[in-house]
Amino acid sequence: MIALTDTELRYPGAPDTTPPVLGPLTLDIPAASDGPTVVGLAGRNGAGKSTLLGLIAGQLRPTAGSVQVGGREAFDDPDVLRTVSLTGVDVDYPAAWPVSTVLLTAARRFPQWDAATATRLREAFGVAPATAYGELSRGQRSAVGIIVGLASRTPVTLLDEPYVGLDAQGRRLLSRELLGLEEPRTVILATHQLADLERTVSRLLVLDRGQLTHDLDPAELGERFIRVTRSVQRKALA
């Protein structure tokens, strides 16, 4: 489903001697078939997580290599844009839009939108539909991103730092929702807060300075997950 081959992204005009923001990176994430696949994408701030998600979502063009989703080059492809949802606390919705308009806009964009799930999650997170997006707290914006991502029912769902600003109840709610997914879909959850990942992910990718440093499958999770988690946390504090 998702295939990156020798993928690099550099800032426009950056000298050739400047390391790329991301890559070179080769990565394959098969399509979910029998049920959901939840992949954790970990790394400190600035490691390249958001850049990688932007490439997969077709919002960024790689400067080298390729990024394919469902066998199609991802960048600016209409089918990929319908297949992939990318949400997060930093999505730039108009500040004056009420939450209801944000959700209505998402419903019009994603053909498989699940209105019942959107309403249920909005109520569970305690986000009022009439509140303007610009008046939401950081945690409430994270909640809106989670609602849009999960209710979109897209085959590929990208959640960028969904735990930011959430209280303990909100984090538990997100973990329960991820564990309760049933339909085949691939969810990539990018975060620098790793405490909630071990129970919810079946694969863990770790980025550091634009490079993929770890790729752990279910058999390798557990004690090694703990060691990797501690390593990422130490780097985040450095």
mmCIF file of C-alpha atoms in Angstrom:
data_model
loop_
_atom_site.group_PDB
_atom_site.id
_atom_site.type_symbol
_atom_site.label_atom_id
_atom_site.label_comp_id
_atom_site.label_asym_id
_atom_site.label_seq_id
_atom_site.Cartn_x
_atom_site.Cartn_y
_atom_site.Cartn_z
ATOM 1 C CA MET A 1 0.000 0.000 0.000
ATOM 2 C CA ILE A 2 2.705 2.506 1.039
ATOM 3 C CA ALA A 3 6.121 2.311 -0.590
ATOM 4 C CA LEU A 4 8.980 4.787 -0.304
ATOM 5 C CA THR A 5 12.061 4.088 -2.399
ATOM 6 C CA ASP A 6 15.291 6.057 -1.906
ATOM 7 C CA THR A 7 13.096 8.975 -0.865
ATOM 8 C CA GLU A 8 14.640 12.315 0.074
ATOM 9 C CA LEU A 9 13.256 15.727 0.851
ATOM 10 C CA ARG A 10 15.459 18.816 0.905
ATOM 11 C CA TYR A 11 14.625 22.430 1.540
ATOM 12 C CA PRO A 12 14.391 24.420 -1.719
ATOM 13 C CA GLY A 13 17.692 26.122 -2.461
ATOM 14 C CA ALA A 14 19.616 24.240 0.212
ATOM 15 C CA PRO A 15 23.262 23.512 -0.710
ATOM 16 C CA ASP A 16 24.030 19.962 -1.794
ATOM 17 C CA THR A 17 26.245 19.632 1.270
ATOM 18 C CA THR A 18 23.260 20.203 3.582
ATOM 19 C CA PRO A 19 21.759 16.925 4.846
ATOM 20 C CA PRO A 20 18.201 16.291 3.616
ATOM 21 C CA VAL A 21 15.302 16.957 5.960
ATOM 22 C CA LEU A 22 14.326 13.330 5.412
ATOM 23 C CA GLY A 23 16.107 10.375 3.898
ATOM 24 C CA PRO A 24 17.325 8.730 1.909
ATOM 25 C CA LEU A 25 14.595 6.416 3.117
ATOM 26 C CA THR A 26 13.232 3.116 1.818
ATOM 27 C CA LEU A 27 10.132 1.815 3.563
ATOM 28 C CA ASP A 28 7.265 -0.550 2.797
ATOM 29 C CA ILE A 29 3.989 -0.724 4.720
ATOM 30 C CA PRO A 30 1.682 -3.404 3.254
ATOM 31 C CA ALA A 31 -2.021 -2.774 2.884
ATOM 32 C CA ALA A 32 -4.169 -3.867 5.807
ATOM 33 C CA SER A 33 -6.251 -6.873 4.765
ATOM 34 C CA ASP A 34 -7.866 -8.868 7.578
ATOM 35 C CA GLY A 35 -8.154 -5.944 9.974
ATOM 36 C CA PRO A 36 -6.520 -2.687 11.016
ATOM 37 C CA THR A 37 -2.782 -2.112 11.161
ATOM 38 C CA VAL A 38 -1.575 0.556 13.580
ATOM 39 C CA VAL A 39 2.001 1.722 13.030
ATOM 40 C CA GLY A 40 3.780 3.933 15.533
ATOM 41 C CA LEU A 41 6.111 6.605 14.155
ATOM 42 C CA ALA A 42 8.350 7.880 16.938
ATOM 43 C CA GLY A 43 11.076 10.469 17.220
ATOM 44 C CA ARG A 44 11.872 13.735 18.913
ATOM 45 C CA ASN A 45 10.568 17.016 17.542
ATOM 46 C CA GLY A 46 12.297 17.799 14.255
ATOM 47 C CA ALA A 47 13.162 14.172 13.515
ATOM 48 C CA GLY A 48 11.156 14.202 10.268
ATOM 49 C CA LYS A 49 7.875 12.616 11.361
ATOM 50 C CA SER A 50 5.576 15.322 9.984
ATOM 51 C CA THR A 51 7.627 15.474 6.793
ATOM 52 C CA LEU A 52 7.200 11.741 6.251
ATOM 53 C CA LEU A 53 3.454 11.972 6.828
ATOM 54 C CA GLY A 54 3.203 14.902 4.417
ATOM 55 C CA LEU A 55 4.959 12.864 1.731
ATOM 56 C CA ILE A 56 2.660 9.874 2.238
ATOM 57 C CA ALA A 57 -0.390 12.156 2.132
ATOM 58 C CA GLY A 58 0.714 13.592 -1.207
ATOM 59 C CA GLN A 59 1.081 17.093 0.210
ATOM 60 C CA LEU A 60 4.862 17.247 -0.248
ATOM 61 C CA ARG A 61 6.876 16.356 -3.345
ATOM 62 C CA PRO A 62 10.064 14.356 -2.730
ATOM 63 C CA THR A 63 13.226 15.871 -4.165
ATOM 64 C CA ALA A 64 14.560 12.379 -4.901
ATOM 65 C CA GLY A 65 13.140 8.875 -5.029
ATOM 66 C CA SER A 66 9.469 7.987 -5.014
ATOM 67 C CA VAL A 67 6.498 7.815 -2.662
ATOM 68 C CA GLN A 68 3.659 5.545 -3.743
ATOM 69 C CA VAL A 69 0.296 4.832 -2.150
ATOM 70 C CA GLY A 70 -1.704 2.020 -3.702
ATOM 71 C CA GLY A 71 0.748 1.875 -6.603
ATOM 72 C CA ARG A 72 0.305 5.561 -7.504
ATOM 73 C CA GLU A 73 2.762 8.394 -7.033
ATOM 74 C CA ALA A 74 1.381 10.191 -4.017
ATOM 75 C CA PHE A 75 2.118 13.848 -4.728
ATOM 76 C CA ASP A 76 -0.969 15.836 -5.724
ATOM 77 C CA ASP A 77 -2.811 12.723 -6.940
ATOM 78 C CA PRO A 78 -6.603 13.087 -6.507
ATOM 79 C CA ASP A 79 -7.108 9.390 -5.751
ATOM 80 C CA VAL A 80 -4.390 9.447 -3.087
ATOM 81 C CA LEU A 81 -5.882 12.598 -1.564
ATOM 82 C CA ARG A 82 -9.179 10.726 -1.152
ATOM 83 C CA THR A 83 -7.479 7.567 0.094
ATOM 84 C CA VAL A 84 -5.326 9.231 2.762
ATOM 85 C CA SER A 85 -6.359 11.489 5.624
ATOM 86 C CA LEU A 86 -3.719 13.521 7.462
ATOM 87 C CA THR A 87 -4.844 15.245 10.627
ATOM 88 C CA GLY A 88 -3.228 16.832 13.640
ATOM 89 C CA VAL A 89 -3.191 19.711 16.045
ATOM 90 C CA ASP A 90 -1.429 21.992 13.553
ATOM 91 C CA VAL A 91 -3.904 21.615 10.662
ATOM 92 C CA ASP A 92 -4.717 25.182 9.661
ATOM 93 C CA TYR A 93 -8.523 25.346 9.663
ATOM 94 C CA PRO A 94 -10.010 28.871 9.503
ATOM 95 C CA ALA A 95 -10.172 30.218 13.053
ATOM 96 C CA ALA A 96 -13.780 31.396 12.653
ATOM 97 C CA TRP A 97 -15.097 27.998 11.569
ATOM 98 C CA PRO A 98 -17.194 26.269 14.225
ATOM 99 C CA VAL A 99 -16.315 22.648 14.890
ATOM 100 C CA SER A 100 -19.484 21.603 13.052
ATOM 101 C CA THR A 101 -18.171 23.245 9.858
ATOM 102 C CA VAL A 102 -14.800 21.510 10.212
ATOM 103 C CA LEU A 103 -16.577 18.163 10.422
ATOM 104 C CA LEU A 104 -18.974 19.003 7.571
ATOM 105 C CA THR A 105 -16.023 19.929 5.353
ATOM 106 C CA ALA A 106 -14.338 16.623 6.187
ATOM 107 C CA ALA A 107 -17.561 14.751 5.434
ATOM 108 C CA ARG A 108 -17.676 16.306 1.963
ATOM 109 C CA ARG A 109 -14.057 15.433 1.283
ATOM 110 C CA PHE A 110 -14.010 11.790 2.362
ATOM 111 C CA PRO A 111 -16.517 9.497 0.587
ATOM 112 C CA GLN A 112 -16.556 6.933 3.421
ATOM 113 C CA TRP A 113 -17.159 9.500 6.173
ATOM 114 C CA ASP A 114 -18.839 7.968 9.243
ATOM 115 C CA ALA A 115 -21.082 10.663 10.740
ATOM 116 C CA ALA A 116 -22.113 8.475 13.676
ATOM 117 C CA THR A 117 -18.487 7.931 14.675
ATOM 118 C CA ALA A 118 -17.780 11.654 14.359
ATOM 119 C CA THR A 119 -20.692 12.544 16.637
ATOM 120 C CA ARG A 120 -19.836 9.847 19.166
ATOM 121 C CA LEU A 121 -16.192 10.930 19.393
ATOM 122 C CA ARG A 122 -17.042 14.632 19.527
ATOM 123 C CA GLU A 123 -19.299 13.975 22.494
ATOM 124 C CA ALA A 124 -16.762 11.658 24.150
ATOM 125 C CA PHE A 125 -14.027 14.291 23.882
ATOM 126 C CA GLY A 126 -16.423 16.996 25.063
ATOM 127 C CA VAL A 127 -15.976 19.305 22.059
ATOM 128 C CA ALA A 128 -18.985 21.578 21.485
ATOM 129 C CA PRO A 129 -20.041 21.799 17.809
ATOM 130 C CA ALA A 130 -20.647 25.560 17.925
ATOM 131 C CA THR A 131 -17.206 26.458 19.295
ATOM 132 C CA ALA A 132 -14.982 28.318 16.817
ATOM 133 C CA TYR A 133 -11.834 26.409 15.912
ATOM 134 C CA GLY A 134 -9.677 29.371 16.905
ATOM 135 C CA GLU A 135 -11.134 29.274 20.415
ATOM 136 C CA LEU A 136 -10.282 25.616 21.027
ATOM 137 C CA SER A 137 -7.531 24.633 23.416
ATOM 138 C CA ARG A 138 -4.572 22.675 22.080
ATOM 139 C CA GLY A 139 -6.032 19.473 23.478
ATOM 140 C CA GLN A 140 -9.406 20.167 21.863
ATOM 141 C CA ARG A 141 -7.692 20.754 18.520
ATOM 142 C CA SER A 142 -5.973 17.406 18.934
ATOM 143 C CA ALA A 143 -9.383 15.880 19.612
ATOM 144 C CA VAL A 144 -10.827 17.410 16.433
ATOM 145 C CA GLY A 145 -7.923 15.944 14.464
ATOM 146 C CA ILE A 146 -8.561 12.519 15.963
ATOM 147 C CA ILE A 147 -12.276 12.778 15.162
ATOM 148 C CA VAL A 148 -11.607 13.714 11.533
ATOM 149 C CA GLY A 149 -8.978 11.006 11.129
ATOM 150 C CA LEU A 150 -10.982 8.143 12.589
ATOM 151 C CA ALA A 151 -14.359 9.176 11.126
ATOM 152 C CA SER A 152 -12.854 9.569 7.641
ATOM 153 C CA ARG A 153 -12.561 5.766 7.362
ATOM 154 C CA THR A 154 -9.836 6.257 4.776
ATOM 155 C CA PRO A 155 -7.688 3.208 3.949
ATOM 156 C CA VAL A 156 -4.672 5.198 5.179
ATOM 157 C CA THR A 157 -5.123 7.407 8.249
ATOM 158 C CA LEU A 158 -2.230 9.581 9.425
ATOM 159 C CA LEU A 159 -2.427 11.061 12.925
ATOM 160 C CA ASP A 160 0.277 13.669 13.541
ATOM 161 C CA GLU A 161 1.018 14.099 17.269
ATOM 162 C CA PRO A 162 -2.553 13.214 18.330
ATOM 163 C CA TYR A 163 -1.657 13.051 22.033
ATOM 164 C CA VAL A 164 -0.540 16.695 22.225
ATOM 165 C CA GLY A 165 -2.587 18.545 24.823
ATOM 166 C CA LEU A 166 -4.811 15.588 25.695
ATOM 167 C CA ASP A 167 -5.414 14.816 29.346
ATOM 168 C CA ALA A 168 -5.156 11.275 30.709
ATOM 169 C CA GLN A 169 -8.807 10.573 29.901
ATOM 170 C CA GLY A 170 -8.346 11.741 26.305
ATOM 171 C CA ARG A 171 -5.253 9.597 25.846
ATOM 172 C CA ARG A 172 -7.083 6.547 27.157
ATOM 173 C CA LEU A 173 -10.007 7.287 24.843
ATOM 174 C CA LEU A 174 -7.724 7.435 21.802
ATOM 175 C CA SER A 175 -6.005 4.183 22.799
ATOM 176 C CA ARG A 176 -9.374 2.443 23.197
ATOM 177 C CA GLU A 177 -10.525 3.676 19.799
ATOM 178 C CA LEU A 178 -7.363 2.416 18.113
ATOM 179 C CA LEU A 179 -7.634 -0.963 19.832
ATOM 180 C CA GLY A 180 -11.313 -1.164 18.861
ATOM 181 C CA LEU A 181 -10.830 -0.608 15.126
ATOM 182 C CA GLU A 182 -12.198 -3.484 13.070
ATOM 183 C CA GLU A 183 -12.221 -2.528 9.389
ATOM 184 C CA PRO A 184 -9.068 -2.980 7.277
ATOM 185 C CA ARG A 185 -7.175 0.301 7.365
ATOM 186 C CA THR A 186 -3.625 1.434 8.007
ATOM 187 C CA VAL A 187 -3.183 3.982 10.782
ATOM 188 C CA ILE A 188 0.180 5.697 11.245
ATOM 189 C CA LEU A 189 0.437 7.492 14.556
ATOM 190 C CA ALA A 190 3.332 9.950 14.879
ATOM 191 C CA THR A 191 4.348 10.999 18.367
ATOM 192 C CA HIS A 192 7.240 11.868 20.622
ATOM 193 C CA GLN A 193 5.207 10.670 23.623
ATOM 194 C CA LEU A 194 5.732 6.928 23.592
ATOM 195 C CA ALA A 195 4.102 5.766 26.824
ATOM 196 C CA ASP A 196 0.774 4.942 25.133
ATOM 197 C CA LEU A 197 2.180 3.256 22.034
ATOM 198 C CA GLU A 198 3.176 -0.192 23.243
ATOM 199 C CA ARG A 199 -0.392 -1.459 23.680
ATOM 200 C CA THR A 200 -1.772 0.073 20.501
ATOM 201 C CA VAL A 201 0.798 -0.460 17.730
ATOM 202 C CA SER A 202 1.822 -3.594 15.882
ATOM 203 C CA ARG A 203 4.896 -1.985 14.344
ATOM 204 C CA LEU A 204 7.179 0.777 15.530
ATOM 205 C CA LEU A 205 9.249 3.042 13.276
ATOM 206 C CA VAL A 206 11.759 5.434 14.817
ATOM 207 C CA LEU A 207 13.179 8.473 13.017
ATOM 208 C CA ASP A 208 16.200 10.482 14.097
ATOM 209 C CA ARG A 209 17.494 13.435 12.073
ATOM 210 C CA GLY A 210 15.570 12.284 9.028
ATOM 211 C CA GLN A 211 16.872 8.718 9.142
ATOM 212 C CA LEU A 212 14.980 5.527 9.953
ATOM 213 C CA THR A 213 16.902 4.097 12.910
ATOM 214 C CA HIS A 214 14.528 1.333 14.068
ATOM 215 C CA ASP A 215 11.797 -0.761 12.464
ATOM 216 C CA LEU A 216 10.350 -3.174 15.021
ATOM 217 C CA ASP A 217 7.704 -5.776 14.208
ATOM 218 C CA PRO A 218 5.435 -7.469 16.786
ATOM 219 C CA ALA A 219 7.981 -10.174 17.580
ATOM 220 C CA GLU A 220 10.543 -7.520 18.488
ATOM 221 C CA LEU A 221 8.270 -5.370 20.612
ATOM 222 C CA GLY A 222 8.370 -5.741 24.371
ATOM 223 C CA GLU A 223 11.734 -5.391 26.071
ATOM 224 C CA ARG A 224 13.338 -3.917 22.958
ATOM 225 C CA PHE A 225 10.457 -1.455 22.684
ATOM 226 C CA ILE A 226 11.297 -0.273 26.203
ATOM 227 C CA ARG A 227 14.970 0.208 25.308
ATOM 228 C CA VAL A 228 14.106 2.133 22.142
ATOM 229 C CA THR A 229 11.583 4.233 24.047
ATOM 230 C CA ARG A 230 14.192 5.227 26.603
ATOM 231 C CA SER A 231 16.640 6.099 23.827
ATOM 232 C CA VAL A 232 14.115 8.350 22.073
ATOM 233 C CA GLN A 233 13.187 10.042 25.337
ATOM 234 C CA ARG A 234 16.842 10.745 26.165
ATOM 235 C CA LYS A 235 17.355 12.342 22.744
ATOM 236 C CA ALA A 236 14.194 14.423 23.168
ATOM 237 C CA LEU A 237 15.618 15.840 26.391
ATOM 238 C CA ALA A 238 19.091 16.442 24.942
#
